[in-house]
Structures are given as structure tokens and as C-alpha cells.
Short mmCIF file of C-alpha atoms in Angstrom, two decimals:
data_model
loop_
_atom_site.label_atom_id
_atom_site.label_comp_id
_atom_site.label_asym_id
_atom_site.label_seq_id
_atom_site.Cartn_x
_atom_site.Cartn_y
_atom_site.Cartn_z
CA UNK A 1 17.69 166.05 20.11
CA UNK A 2 14.97 168.63 19.46
CA UNK A 3 11.71 168.42 21.39
CA UNK A 4 8.49 167.71 19.50
CA UNK A 5 7.34 171.31 19.84
CA UNK A 6 10.69 172.66 18.59
CA UNK A 7 10.62 170.20 15.69
CA UNK A 8 7.13 171.39 14.80
CA UNK A 9 8.18 175.06 14.82
CA UNK A 10 11.35 174.23 12.85
CA UNK A 11 9.34 172.27 10.27
CA UNK A 12 6.92 175.19 9.98
CA UNK A 13 9.71 177.66 9.22
CA UNK A 14 11.30 175.27 6.71
CA UNK A 15 7.94 174.94 4.97
CA UNK A 16 7.46 178.72 5.05
CA UNK A 17 10.92 179.19 3.53
CA UNK A 18 10.19 176.71 0.75
CA UNK A 19 6.84 178.34 -0.02
CA UNK A 20 8.46 181.78 -0.02
CA UNK A 21 11.25 180.57 -2.31
CA UNK A 22 8.76 179.00 -4.70
CA UNK A 23 6.68 182.17 -4.69
CA UNK A 24 9.74 184.29 -5.40
CA UNK A 25 10.65 182.04 -8.32
CA UNK A 26 7.13 182.35 -9.72
CA UNK A 27 6.64 186.08 -9.24
CA UNK A 28 4.46 187.56 -12.01
CA UNK A 29 6.20 189.79 -14.52
CA UNK A 30 6.26 193.26 -12.98
CA UNK A 31 5.41 195.05 -16.24
CA UNK A 32 2.61 192.72 -17.36
CA UNK A 33 -0.28 195.12 -16.70
CA UNK A 34 1.18 198.16 -18.44
CA UNK A 35 -0.66 199.80 -21.32
CA UNK A 36 0.99 198.97 -24.66
CA UNK A 37 0.63 199.91 -28.32
CA UNK A 38 0.28 197.81 -31.46
CA UNK A 39 2.98 196.21 -33.56
CA UNK A 40 2.05 198.44 -36.53
CA UNK A 41 2.59 201.50 -34.33
CA UNK A 42 5.99 200.10 -33.33
CA UNK A 43 7.20 199.86 -36.92
CA UNK A 44 5.59 203.16 -37.91
CA UNK A 45 7.45 204.90 -35.09
CA UNK A 46 4.15 206.32 -33.82
CA UNK A 47 4.13 205.56 -30.12
CA UNK A 48 4.37 208.20 -27.42
CA UNK A 49 7.46 207.68 -25.24
CA UNK A 50 5.74 206.14 -22.22
CA UNK A 51 3.66 203.68 -24.26
CA UNK A 52 6.64 202.87 -26.45
CA UNK A 53 8.73 201.82 -23.44
CA UNK A 54 5.86 199.74 -22.06
CA UNK A 55 5.49 198.03 -25.44
CA UNK A 56 9.19 197.27 -25.87
CA UNK A 57 9.26 195.40 -22.54
CA UNK A 58 5.99 193.58 -23.25
CA UNK A 59 6.39 192.41 -26.84
CA UNK A 60 5.31 188.92 -25.78
CA UNK A 61 1.79 190.37 -25.64
CA UNK A 62 1.86 191.28 -29.35
CA UNK A 63 2.18 187.74 -30.73
CA UNK A 64 2.18 184.17 -29.45
CA UNK A 65 5.60 183.16 -28.16
CA UNK A 66 7.64 180.09 -27.30
CA UNK A 67 9.81 179.98 -24.18
CA UNK A 68 13.59 179.76 -24.41
CA UNK A 69 14.23 177.92 -21.17
CA UNK A 70 17.15 178.73 -18.90
CA UNK A 71 19.09 175.93 -17.22
CA UNK A 72 19.39 174.82 -13.62
CA UNK A 73 22.31 177.11 -12.75
CA UNK A 74 23.16 180.74 -13.37
CA UNK A 75 26.55 181.91 -14.61
CA UNK A 76 27.51 184.73 -12.24
CA UNK A 77 29.13 187.85 -13.68
CA UNK A 78 31.25 189.46 -10.97
CA UNK A 79 31.11 193.19 -10.39
CA UNK A 80 34.46 194.97 -10.69
CA UNK A 81 35.80 196.79 -7.64
CA UNK A 82 36.95 199.47 -10.10
CA UNK A 83 33.75 200.59 -11.89
CA UNK A 84 33.88 202.71 -15.00
CA UNK A 85 34.25 206.36 -14.05
CA UNK A 86 35.03 209.61 -15.80
CA UNK A 87 34.60 208.18 -19.29
CA UNK A 88 34.26 210.80 -22.01
CA UNK A 89 35.14 211.31 -25.66
CA UNK A 90 35.33 214.17 -28.13
CA UNK A 91 33.52 214.57 -31.45
CA UNK A 92 34.03 217.72 -33.54
CA UNK A 93 35.39 219.58 -30.52
CA UNK A 94 32.43 218.64 -28.32
CA UNK A 95 32.93 216.43 -25.25
CA UNK A 96 30.38 213.73 -24.43
CA UNK A 97 30.15 211.38 -21.45
CA UNK A 98 27.99 208.43 -20.42
CA UNK A 99 25.27 210.76 -19.16
CA UNK A 100 25.01 212.24 -22.64
CA UNK A 101 24.90 208.84 -24.34
CA UNK A 102 22.20 207.53 -22.00
CA UNK A 103 20.07 210.66 -22.25
CA UNK A 104 20.50 211.64 -25.91
CA UNK A 105 20.05 208.11 -27.27
CA UNK A 106 17.16 207.32 -24.93
CA UNK A 107 18.97 204.31 -23.56
CA UNK A 108 16.83 202.14 -21.29
CA UNK A 109 19.60 199.81 -20.15
CA UNK A 110 23.35 199.50 -20.55
CA UNK A 111 25.77 196.85 -19.31
CA UNK A 112 29.54 197.06 -19.86
CA UNK A 113 31.68 193.98 -19.13
CA UNK A 114 35.49 194.16 -19.29
CA UNK A 115 37.75 191.17 -18.58
CA UNK A 116 34.71 189.23 -17.41
CA UNK A 117 33.64 191.80 -14.81
CA UNK A 118 30.81 194.33 -14.79
CA UNK A 119 32.19 197.86 -14.99
CA UNK A 120 28.86 199.60 -15.53
CA UNK A 121 25.22 198.53 -15.25
CA UNK A 122 22.39 201.00 -15.45
CA UNK A 123 18.64 200.62 -15.98
CA UNK A 124 16.45 203.54 -17.01
CA UNK A 125 12.88 204.37 -18.02
CA UNK A 126 11.40 202.10 -15.37
CA UNK A 127 13.41 198.97 -16.23
CA UNK A 128 15.41 196.79 -13.85
CA UNK A 129 17.49 193.61 -13.95
CA UNK A 130 14.32 191.49 -14.23
CA UNK A 131 12.89 193.37 -17.20
CA UNK A 132 12.75 191.62 -20.55
CA UNK A 133 13.35 193.87 -23.56
CA UNK A 134 12.88 193.32 -27.27
CA UNK A 135 15.84 192.31 -29.41
CA UNK A 136 14.59 193.38 -32.83
CA UNK A 137 17.36 192.44 -35.30
CA UNK A 138 19.78 191.42 -32.56
CA UNK A 139 18.01 188.07 -32.81
CA UNK A 140 19.12 187.73 -36.45
CA UNK A 141 22.62 187.16 -35.10
CA UNK A 142 21.28 184.53 -32.70
CA UNK A 143 19.45 182.71 -35.49
CA UNK A 144 22.59 182.74 -37.64
CA UNK A 145 24.62 181.45 -34.68
CA UNK A 146 22.22 178.51 -34.39
CA UNK A 147 23.03 177.62 -38.00
CA UNK A 148 26.67 177.44 -36.91
CA UNK A 149 25.68 175.16 -34.04
CA UNK A 150 23.66 172.97 -36.42
CA UNK A 151 26.71 172.64 -38.69
CA UNK A 152 28.87 171.71 -35.71
CA UNK A 153 26.29 169.12 -34.63
CA UNK A 154 26.13 167.64 -38.13
CA UNK A 155 22.48 168.59 -38.72
CA UNK A 156 23.65 170.76 -41.63
CA UNK A 157 26.36 169.04 -43.66
CA UNK A 158 28.10 172.07 -45.14
CA UNK A 159 27.74 175.84 -45.27
CA UNK A 160 27.63 175.64 -49.06
CA UNK A 161 24.70 173.20 -49.15
CA UNK A 162 21.71 174.43 -51.18
CA UNK A 163 18.95 175.40 -48.76
CA UNK A 164 16.41 173.38 -50.76
CA UNK A 165 18.17 170.26 -49.47
CA UNK A 166 16.54 171.14 -46.13
CA UNK A 167 13.61 173.26 -47.32
CA UNK A 168 12.24 171.47 -50.41
CA UNK A 169 9.19 173.76 -50.51
CA UNK A 170 11.50 176.39 -52.07
CA UNK A 171 12.38 174.28 -55.09
CA UNK A 172 11.38 176.19 -58.22
CA UNK A 173 11.31 179.55 -56.40
CA UNK A 174 13.87 182.37 -56.46
CA UNK A 175 15.57 180.59 -53.55
CA UNK A 176 16.35 177.50 -55.64
CA UNK A 177 20.14 177.57 -55.99
CA UNK A 178 20.70 179.72 -52.87
CA UNK A 179 23.17 178.20 -50.39
CA UNK A 180 23.31 178.35 -46.61
CA UNK A 181 26.27 180.74 -46.97
CA UNK A 182 24.25 183.02 -49.28
CA UNK A 183 21.46 183.08 -46.72
CA UNK A 184 23.82 183.95 -43.85
CA UNK A 185 25.41 186.77 -45.88
CA UNK A 186 22.08 188.07 -47.23
CA UNK A 187 23.43 187.57 -50.72
CA UNK A 188 20.67 185.34 -52.08
CA UNK A 189 20.00 187.62 -55.05
CA UNK A 190 16.28 187.56 -54.21
CA UNK A 191 14.56 190.94 -54.49
CA UNK A 192 13.55 192.59 -51.17
CA UNK A 193 12.57 196.06 -49.92
CA UNK A 194 13.41 196.47 -46.19
CA UNK A 195 11.88 199.94 -45.63
CA UNK A 196 10.24 199.65 -42.20
CA UNK A 197 7.93 202.64 -42.43
CA UNK A 198 6.70 202.02 -46.01
CA UNK A 199 3.41 200.09 -45.74
CA UNK A 200 3.96 198.69 -49.26
CA UNK A 201 7.48 197.35 -48.62
CA UNK A 202 8.31 193.67 -48.44
CA UNK A 203 9.23 194.13 -44.78
CA UNK A 204 5.76 195.43 -44.00
CA UNK A 205 4.14 192.74 -46.14
CA UNK A 206 6.02 190.24 -44.00
CA UNK A 207 4.74 191.96 -40.85
CA UNK A 208 1.17 191.74 -42.15
CA UNK A 209 1.69 188.04 -42.87
CA UNK A 210 2.86 187.64 -39.28
CA UNK A 211 -0.14 189.59 -37.98
CA UNK A 212 -2.42 187.26 -39.91
CA UNK A 213 -1.08 184.37 -37.79
CA UNK A 214 -1.83 181.99 -40.66
CA UNK A 215 0.52 178.97 -40.61
CA UNK A 216 3.11 179.26 -43.37
CA UNK A 217 2.06 182.78 -44.44
CA UNK A 218 5.52 184.34 -44.00
CA UNK A 219 7.30 181.54 -45.85
CA UNK A 220 4.64 181.69 -48.59
CA UNK A 221 5.52 185.37 -49.03
CA UNK A 222 9.21 184.50 -49.28
CA UNK A 223 8.49 181.82 -51.88
CA UNK A 224 6.65 184.39 -54.03
CA UNK A 225 9.53 186.88 -54.32
CA UNK A 226 11.26 187.53 -57.67
CA UNK A 227 14.97 187.25 -58.36
CA UNK A 228 17.10 190.40 -58.67
CA UNK A 229 20.40 188.67 -59.50
CA UNK A 230 22.32 185.44 -59.24
CA UNK A 231 23.05 184.06 -55.76
CA UNK A 232 26.22 185.53 -54.30
CA UNK A 233 26.30 188.57 -56.60
CA UNK A 234 24.16 191.11 -54.69
CA UNK A 235 24.16 192.07 -51.01
CA UNK A 236 20.74 193.26 -49.84
CA UNK A 237 19.76 193.50 -46.17
CA UNK A 238 16.63 191.40 -45.81
CA UNK A 239 14.73 190.46 -42.69
CA UNK A 240 12.99 187.94 -44.90
CA UNK A 241 16.23 185.96 -45.23
CA UNK A 242 16.20 185.35 -41.49
CA UNK A 243 12.76 183.76 -41.72
CA UNK A 244 14.31 181.14 -43.99
CA UNK A 245 17.28 180.90 -41.63
CA UNK A 246 14.94 180.01 -38.76
CA UNK A 247 13.05 177.55 -40.95
CA UNK A 248 16.38 176.00 -41.91
CA UNK A 249 17.33 175.49 -38.25
CA UNK A 250 13.98 173.90 -37.48
CA UNK A 251 14.06 171.63 -40.55
CA UNK A 252 17.67 170.54 -40.02
CA UNK A 253 17.47 169.90 -36.27
CA UNK A 254 13.91 168.60 -36.16
CA UNK A 255 13.07 170.76 -33.15
CA UNK A 256 11.63 174.24 -32.50
CA UNK A 257 14.23 176.97 -32.86
CA UNK A 258 13.62 178.20 -29.29
CA UNK A 259 14.23 174.71 -27.95
CA UNK A 260 17.47 174.39 -29.91
CA UNK A 261 18.60 177.80 -28.60
CA UNK A 262 17.83 176.64 -25.06
CA UNK A 263 19.65 173.34 -25.53
CA UNK A 264 22.78 174.71 -27.19
CA UNK A 265 23.27 178.14 -25.56
CA UNK A 266 20.65 179.46 -23.14
CA UNK A 267 20.80 176.63 -20.58
CA UNK A 268 24.50 175.83 -21.00
CA UNK A 269 25.67 179.45 -20.77
CA UNK A 270 23.90 179.94 -17.44
CA UNK A 271 21.31 182.51 -18.49
CA UNK A 272 19.47 183.79 -15.43
CA UNK A 273 15.98 183.99 -16.91
CA UNK A 274 13.77 182.35 -19.49
CA UNK A 275 13.42 184.35 -22.69
CA UNK A 276 10.49 184.24 -25.08
CA UNK A 277 10.37 184.37 -28.86
CA UNK A 278 7.64 185.46 -31.28
CA UNK A 279 5.96 182.81 -33.41
CA UNK A 280 4.77 183.25 -36.99
CA UNK A 281 1.55 181.51 -35.95
CA UNK A 282 0.22 179.75 -32.86
CA UNK A 283 2.56 176.81 -32.09
CA UNK A 284 4.38 177.62 -35.34
CA UNK A 285 7.85 178.68 -36.47
CA UNK A 286 9.82 181.29 -34.55
CA UNK A 287 10.28 184.68 -36.25
CA UNK A 288 13.94 184.44 -37.22
CA UNK A 289 14.59 188.18 -37.53
CA UNK A 290 12.92 189.74 -34.50
CA UNK A 291 10.83 189.10 -31.43
CA UNK A 292 13.19 187.57 -28.87
CA UNK A 293 12.70 189.16 -25.45
CA UNK A 294 15.29 188.69 -22.69
CA UNK A 295 17.02 190.39 -19.77
CA UNK A 296 19.96 192.71 -20.28
CA UNK A 297 22.41 190.44 -18.48
CA UNK A 298 21.38 187.50 -20.64
CA UNK A 299 21.97 189.50 -23.83
CA UNK A 300 25.41 190.27 -22.40
CA UNK A 301 25.96 186.57 -21.68
CA UNK A 302 25.30 185.86 -25.35
CA UNK A 303 28.02 188.41 -26.11
CA UNK A 304 30.36 186.61 -23.71
CA UNK A 305 29.56 183.34 -25.52
CA UNK A 306 30.68 184.91 -28.81
CA UNK A 307 33.72 186.46 -27.14
CA UNK A 308 34.71 182.95 -26.01
CA UNK A 309 34.57 181.71 -29.62
CA UNK A 310 31.39 179.69 -29.07
CA UNK A 311 32.82 177.56 -26.25
CA UNK A 312 30.92 177.04 -22.98
CA UNK A 313 32.75 175.53 -20.00
CA UNK A 314 35.22 173.86 -22.33
CA UNK A 315 32.54 172.48 -24.64
CA UNK A 316 32.62 173.73 -28.23
CA UNK A 317 29.15 174.72 -29.46
CA UNK A 318 30.18 176.42 -32.72
CA UNK A 319 32.71 175.23 -35.32
CA UNK A 320 36.24 176.42 -34.64
CA UNK A 321 36.73 179.76 -36.40
CA UNK A 322 32.99 180.32 -36.85
CA UNK A 323 32.79 183.53 -34.82
CA UNK A 324 35.74 185.07 -36.68
CA UNK A 325 34.16 184.18 -40.03
CA UNK A 326 30.74 185.41 -38.89
CA UNK A 327 32.08 188.76 -37.68
CA UNK A 328 34.27 189.81 -40.63
CA UNK A 329 33.42 191.67 -43.82
CA UNK A 330 32.60 189.64 -46.92
CA UNK A 331 33.11 190.17 -50.62
CA UNK A 332 29.83 189.94 -52.53
CA UNK A 333 29.72 190.58 -56.26
CA UNK A 334 33.29 191.88 -56.19
CA UNK A 335 32.56 194.45 -53.47
CA UNK A 336 33.40 194.32 -49.75
CA UNK A 337 30.23 194.69 -47.67
CA UNK A 338 30.00 195.65 -43.96
CA UNK A 339 28.38 192.37 -43.01
CA UNK A 340 29.37 188.90 -41.93
CA UNK A 341 26.99 186.07 -41.04
CA UNK A 342 24.26 188.37 -39.70
CA UNK A 343 26.78 190.28 -37.58
CA UNK A 344 28.06 193.83 -38.27
CA UNK A 345 31.89 194.15 -38.31
CA UNK A 346 33.01 197.43 -36.71
CA UNK A 347 36.46 198.81 -35.80
CA UNK A 348 39.42 196.47 -35.52
CA UNK A 349 38.14 192.96 -34.86
CA UNK A 350 35.04 194.22 -33.03
CA UNK A 351 31.52 193.50 -34.16
CA UNK A 352 27.91 193.86 -33.06
CA UNK A 353 24.47 192.34 -33.24
CA UNK A 354 22.18 195.29 -33.88
CA UNK A 355 18.46 196.06 -33.80
CA UNK A 356 16.36 199.05 -34.75
CA UNK A 357 15.47 201.62 -32.08
CA UNK A 358 19.00 201.23 -30.63
CA UNK A 359 19.51 197.63 -29.49
CA UNK A 360 23.11 196.33 -29.41
CA UNK A 361 25.26 193.43 -28.30
CA UNK A 362 28.81 194.66 -28.97
CA UNK A 363 31.94 192.52 -28.70
CA UNK A 364 35.56 193.66 -28.95
CA UNK A 365 37.83 190.60 -28.62
CA UNK A 366 40.97 192.75 -28.60
CA UNK A 367 39.79 194.51 -25.43
CA UNK A 368 37.93 191.58 -23.83
CA UNK A 369 34.92 193.88 -23.91
CA UNK A 370 31.17 193.21 -24.18
CA UNK A 371 28.48 195.89 -24.16
CA UNK A 372 24.73 195.25 -24.15
CA UNK A 373 22.46 198.23 -24.84
CA UNK A 374 18.70 198.68 -24.84
CA UNK A 375 17.17 201.83 -26.24
CA UNK A 376 13.80 203.33 -27.05
CA UNK A 377 14.61 205.75 -29.84
CA UNK A 378 11.52 207.38 -31.37
CA UNK A 379 11.79 205.95 -34.91
CA UNK A 380 13.11 202.65 -36.29
CA UNK A 381 16.19 204.28 -37.86
CA UNK A 382 18.25 207.48 -37.85
CA UNK A 383 17.07 208.90 -34.53
CA UNK A 384 20.12 208.31 -32.32
CA UNK A 385 21.28 211.55 -30.75
CA UNK A 386 24.88 210.33 -30.75
CA UNK A 387 26.41 207.92 -33.25
CA UNK A 388 26.57 204.52 -31.50
CA UNK A 389 29.54 203.36 -33.57
CA UNK A 390 31.55 206.40 -32.52
CA UNK A 391 30.62 205.81 -28.87
CA UNK A 392 31.58 202.11 -29.01
CA UNK A 393 34.88 202.90 -30.68
CA UNK A 394 35.62 205.53 -28.05
CA UNK A 395 34.82 202.98 -25.36
CA UNK A 396 37.24 200.49 -26.92
CA UNK A 397 39.90 203.21 -27.17
CA UNK A 398 39.39 204.10 -23.52
CA UNK A 399 40.86 200.72 -22.56
CA UNK A 400 44.11 201.14 -24.54
#
């Protein structure tokens, strides 16, 4: 039996340990005091490199956000005892390696997982494993995945339901007659100009509506759009469609989209950190097409969730066959388009969630391969030093 004095000392150290553990769990975000730019500068591609990086890992300071809560346990990803080494590939007679990809594409984080083990994990530009980084359009794929979960849960009866069954405010608009499937495939037939850097485009009008932080402003913009063709006849990439996709999830489930993501995927899949998600207005609807901020490993865990066909620890979250359908090319208006349900089909059976400035969650089911990439390319589009698709295909081929 311990003496009273020993018990007192022991109790003190236990208390100190608990306080230290609590403090460690509540450590302030290490990048929170960095100087950042504005959201307009982000989309204009007019941020100097240092401020751009600061902004991309602090996007929660640009708009109000809602937390996507992690669960009580973390799903460990083991590190391989045979890390990726000596990888290179050839394009037009020129050899490139990982150093070239990281440097020329201004990659700020890359994680490569093969057969469930980490082969390569590298953080750059001041990031580390605790950094949260913006998703941009990677989150479109997450929003679309939540529609799959809502169908599996019975909140949405059928993929071919008219969206006005869930969003009656769009009755009498160009979206009247558009189905859930049309929305997922961006084949609504509603007119939309996606040009990021054009201040008069629909995409920038949507951004201004978001900046206004007026409740319902983004959906009001969507309800005002004209029709360009019949539903299912035209494929047109539209960030606006994902705003309706998020509204659909909220209306069907009766809960905030971030909460549904936490309940169905984030907590169950063992994400190691809370994420946060932009809101269209204070306490309002999540921005369905951008604005999720999470750690690199947690983006990779989302890729592992897709790789496992939407099953977590034996529990099916997505309808059987959903991931295959979501990740394959579709025929729209008689033409095959390089798009599934807000996922981009690539080589073989591989596919990716993609975001401007070089954000990727890549999955190759034939190679049991997941790659998560953060980047800080200088402009929204067409500024990658090396073609990412060529790199990802070469990486798949490396594991033949």
C-alpha cells in the first residue's frame, strides 16, 4: 500500500498528465495567426506565393464554417517498411521523378497509400500532418457521395426522383423537371458559365452571393438561371449544381450537411481531426462545391472509403455498386462525357475527386492505390508544371 505522501505525489502526476493531455488535444491551430488574402484574390489567381499558401490553409477565416466532427477513435494507416523509392517516368523523352512533380506543380502535401499502407508522405511549404487544407472542388465528390448515402438510408427514394420533390422552391424554375441523376451528372440543361477568373461569369456571381452572406442568396441565383436545353441532353460543368446537391442532402435528411457527413463517414471512418466547411450564410447551408478544409490523411481516408466501395468496418454506407456508377463515364445527349457522379474517371477503372489549384483524391481500385495531393498552383486552372493525369497513370503503371 502506498503511503499518504506517495499517494499525493502520484495523484499530482496523474492530474498533471490529464491536464497535459487535455491541453494537447485543445492546442490552437498552428497557422491561425498567418496573414491571408481575400476570397476574390483566390479566384482571381492574384496572391503572392507565401500569402496564397497561408490562405489555402486558413480558408475557415474567409467565411463562417460548420464543424465536421471526427469520432472517438482514429483509423490508423500503417507505414510500409518498403517506402516508395526511385520512382520516375518518361514524357517525350524527358525523365521526371517525385522531386520534379513536387517542385514543378507546387505541391504542398502528398500521401500515397498502396495495399492499405503509406508508401510516401511528404509535407511542403510549411505544412505538416496537422495542417488543414482547402478542398475546392474535391468536396463536390463528397457532396455527391452524401446523396448516395441518403439514397441508401431511404431519405431519397430514387436517383431518378425530380429534385423539386425535395426542393419545392425550384418548382417553376429551370430546375423543374431535373432529376437527382441529372444533378449528379451535371446534365440539368440549365445554363451556366463556370469561368473562375471572369467577374461576370455565373461562377463569380455565385461567389458574390456567398460573400454577401445573405440567407438563400446562392439558391436564389440558381433559381433565376435560364434553360439551355432539356434535362439529360447537355453536359455542362457547374459548381452551381453542387449548391443544389447540398440543399438536396439537407432537405432530404433534415440535418446540416456537415452533420450528415460526420455521422455517415467522418466519425465512422476514423478520421483523425475535425474538418470545417464553408457556409452560404451564418448558420446556413454548407457550400456544396467548395470550402471543406481537412488534413491530408483524412482526405486519403475518404479515398480509402471509396476504394472499399462505401463500406466501413463491414457496414455499408453507400448503395452496392454506387462507387462504380459514380466513377464511370456517362452518356449525355448521345455523347460520352468524362464525368460520373461528380467524380472524374481516368485510366482503367481509376478515378479522382479534383479541385482547382491542384487538389486531388485519386483512387485506382485495380492497384489498391489511393493518392491525396495538395497544391498551391498560381492560377485556378492550367498552371500545373507537369500533367497530373500523366503522373497518376505513371504511378499506377509503376505497380504493375
